[in-house]
DNA sequence: AGAAACATGTAAAATGTTACATGATTGT
DNA sequence: ACAATCATGTAACATTTTACATGTTTCT
C-alpha cells in the first residue's frame, strides 16, 4: 500500500484554505500543521509541479491556487483509509532500554519531555486564542479540533512524565 | 542531522534484552514496541548483517547476541539527541481539512479513533498485567513507563474524540 | 546599501516498504 | 501429508531529507 498521496493531500489541503506560494505552503505546514505534520521543500516543489501538470493546481502570478479538479482530488484523498503505521517515538524507544541508559539519564529524558509538553501547551494556547477570535472562519471548528488534540496529548504527556519520574526515582 | 542510527538502535536494544533471531527481533518490535515503533524485514536483516560485520553482534547457532562492543555502541546511541520531527498524523491532517471532508465523515473518523484508542487500552492492560507479574525482570520499571505512556495517550485520545464529536455535532 | 526573509528548484544520499524467493521446523 | 509458522534474505521501488544553487523582495 503506497503512502504516496500523503504529501499531495497536505499540499492540496493547504491550498484549499487559500492560494499560496510553495514557500507559504511550507510555512503553513511548519506553523499551523507543525504539531502533527512535516514536509520539506524537496517534497513540496516537485509535488506542486506535478499537480500543476495534472491541472489540479494553477499558478496565476505569484501564488498557486487549487482548481475544481484539485478540490475533487482532495475529496478523494480525504476519503482514503488512514495510514496506520505506528509513528516512531524516539523518546519511548530510549526509555524502553532505560536499564542500559541508566536511571538518571532516563529521568533527564522525562524532565525534558515534560518541559517540551508544557511549551507545546503554551504555543497551542496562543494559536487557540487566535483561531477562536476568527468567528467567521468556516474552518474554525475543525482547526479547533486539531488544536484540542495537541492539547490533550500534551497534557497527558505532562502527567505521564511526572508519574514516571516519581516511579523511577528511588 | 541524520536519523540513520534509529534502526540500529532498535535492533541493538532488542538484542540487549536477550539473544534473538532476526525474525524474533521483528516479532518483538511488532508486539512489544508496536505502539511506538515499526521496522520491516527489509531493514532488519541488512542491519543485522552490518552489525555482525562490525562485531557489534555475533551469531552463534540460531539467534544473534549482542557483544560487549555492541553494548557500548548501544549506550552511545541512547545518549544521542532524540529526533524531533513531528510524526505524521493522518487523522489530524484529515480533520484539519474537515470542511472539505464534511461533518458526517469527520465524526466517523473521530468514532473510529475513539474505538481504536479503547482497543489499544485493552491490549495494553493485558501487556501491563504480564509485565507487572515479572517481579524479577530488571527491565520491568522501564517497560511499565512505556506502557503508561501508551495508556496516557490512548485515554487522552478517547476524551478528545468524545469532546470533538460533541463539538462537531449540531 | 546591506540583511533578512521570500521564493523556486535540483541532485545526491539516506531511509524505508513491498514483493518475491527459498527453505527448515513444528503442529495436526 | 499438509498447513502454519519460523527463518533469512534480495531487488525494486518509493519516499524523504539534506545540501546546495540562485535570484527577488522587503525592511532598516
Tab-separated table of C-alpha atoms in Angstrom, chain B residues 10-128:
chain	number	residue	atom	x	y	z
B	10	UNK	CA	16.061	-0.540	17.890
B	11	UNK	CA	17.864	-3.715	16.837
B	12	UNK	CA	20.723	-3.425	19.335
B	13	UNK	CA	18.223	-2.549	22.037
B	14	UNK	CA	16.108	-5.605	21.324
B	15	UNK	CA	19.199	-7.820	21.456
B	16	UNK	CA	20.291	-6.170	24.717
B	17	UNK	CA	17.250	-7.705	26.402
B	18	UNK	CA	18.038	-11.221	25.212
B	19	UNK	CA	19.574	-13.039	22.195
B	20	UNK	CA	17.120	-13.390	19.323
B	21	UNK	CA	16.854	-14.374	15.677
B	22	UNK	CA	16.137	-11.644	13.151
B	23	UNK	CA	12.643	-12.982	12.863
B	24	UNK	CA	12.188	-12.674	16.626
B	25	UNK	CA	13.550	-9.104	16.560
B	26	UNK	CA	10.841	-8.249	14.102
B	27	UNK	CA	8.212	-10.020	16.248
B	28	UNK	CA	9.454	-8.233	19.385
B	29	UNK	CA	9.248	-4.860	17.668
B	30	UNK	CA	5.782	-5.609	16.319
B	31	UNK	CA	4.372	-6.824	19.613
B	32	UNK	CA	6.202	-5.133	22.455
B	33	UNK	CA	7.364	-1.912	20.774
B	34	UNK	CA	4.446	-1.966	18.386
B	35	UNK	CA	2.699	1.027	19.865
B	36	UNK	CA	5.583	3.363	19.217
B	37	UNK	CA	7.897	1.751	16.705
B	38	UNK	CA	7.976	-0.203	13.458
B	39	UNK	CA	10.635	-1.896	11.354
B	40	UNK	CA	10.340	-4.110	8.304
B	41	UNK	CA	12.345	-7.209	7.405
B	42	UNK	CA	13.975	-5.250	4.629
B	43	UNK	CA	15.553	-3.069	7.309
B	44	UNK	CA	16.280	-5.630	9.995
B	45	UNK	CA	18.283	-8.228	8.070
B	46	UNK	CA	20.664	-5.837	6.330
B	47	UNK	CA	21.161	-4.057	9.668
B	48	UNK	CA	21.953	-7.329	11.443
B	49	UNK	CA	24.431	-8.269	8.695
B	50	UNK	CA	26.177	-4.925	9.020
B	51	UNK	CA	26.255	-5.093	12.822
B	52	UNK	CA	27.748	-8.560	12.605
B	53	UNK	CA	30.435	-7.365	10.187
B	54	UNK	CA	31.263	-4.575	12.639
B	55	UNK	CA	31.492	-7.004	15.551
B	56	UNK	CA	28.588	-5.448	17.430
B	57	UNK	CA	26.535	-8.640	17.339
B	58	UNK	CA	27.546	-12.247	16.786
B	59	UNK	CA	25.547	-15.210	15.568
B	60	UNK	CA	26.284	-18.386	17.481
B	61	UNK	CA	23.980	-21.132	16.260
B	62	UNK	CA	20.486	-19.762	15.822
B	63	UNK	CA	19.981	-16.388	17.481
B	64	UNK	CA	22.019	-13.209	17.300
B	65	UNK	CA	23.625	-11.981	20.533
B	66	UNK	CA	24.909	-8.520	21.349
B	67	UNK	CA	28.660	-8.258	22.021
B	68	UNK	CA	30.356	-6.005	24.621
B	69	UNK	CA	31.246	-3.647	21.754
B	70	UNK	CA	27.578	-3.714	20.785
B	71	UNK	CA	26.529	-2.718	24.301
B	72	UNK	CA	28.991	0.170	24.191
B	73	UNK	CA	27.545	1.274	20.834
B	74	UNK	CA	24.026	0.991	22.241
B	75	UNK	CA	24.944	3.273	25.127
B	76	UNK	CA	26.338	5.773	22.609
B	77	UNK	CA	23.172	5.678	20.518
B	78	UNK	CA	20.923	6.027	23.553
B	79	UNK	CA	22.800	9.182	24.533
B	80	UNK	CA	22.272	10.828	21.131
B	81	UNK	CA	19.705	13.586	20.854
B	82	UNK	CA	16.194	12.477	20.036
B	83	UNK	CA	14.888	13.162	16.543
B	84	UNK	CA	12.147	15.760	16.936
B	85	UNK	CA	10.461	15.698	13.522
B	86	UNK	CA	6.731	15.658	14.194
B	87	UNK	CA	5.163	12.277	13.497
B	88	UNK	CA	2.751	12.404	10.610
B	89	UNK	CA	-0.750	12.025	11.888
B	90	UNK	CA	-3.098	11.184	9.039
B	91	UNK	CA	-6.156	11.525	11.247
B	92	UNK	CA	-5.395	15.098	12.289
B	93	UNK	CA	-4.416	16.023	8.746
B	94	UNK	CA	-7.865	14.899	7.562
B	95	UNK	CA	-9.717	16.619	10.382
B	96	UNK	CA	-7.810	19.818	9.697
B	97	UNK	CA	-9.428	19.820	6.262
B	98	UNK	CA	-12.731	18.672	7.740
B	99	UNK	CA	-14.682	21.419	5.985
B	100	UNK	CA	-13.943	19.720	2.655
B	101	UNK	CA	-14.398	16.257	4.146
B	102	UNK	CA	-17.765	17.169	5.645
B	103	UNK	CA	-19.134	16.952	9.214
B	104	UNK	CA	-20.514	13.422	8.988
B	105	UNK	CA	-17.316	11.877	7.629
B	106	UNK	CA	-15.318	13.846	10.203
B	107	UNK	CA	-17.425	12.475	13.034
B	108	UNK	CA	-16.969	8.977	11.604
B	109	UNK	CA	-13.209	9.427	11.737
B	110	UNK	CA	-13.484	10.516	15.359
B	111	UNK	CA	-15.619	7.500	16.240
B	112	UNK	CA	-13.022	5.219	14.648
B	113	UNK	CA	-10.274	6.977	16.550
B	114	UNK	CA	-12.138	6.532	19.818
B	115	UNK	CA	-12.722	2.830	19.147
B	116	UNK	CA	-9.087	2.363	18.199
B	117	UNK	CA	-7.917	4.032	21.409
B	118	UNK	CA	-10.207	1.842	23.507
B	119	UNK	CA	-8.841	-1.230	21.781
B	120	UNK	CA	-5.297	-0.022	22.465
B	121	UNK	CA	-6.183	0.395	26.143
B	122	UNK	CA	-7.435	-3.179	26.297
B	123	UNK	CA	-4.281	-4.527	24.661
B	124	UNK	CA	-2.049	-2.501	26.948
B	125	UNK	CA	-3.923	-3.690	30.036
B	126	UNK	CA	-3.017	-7.259	29.056
B	127	UNK	CA	0.631	-6.390	28.474
B	128	UNK	CA	0.730	-4.451	31.742
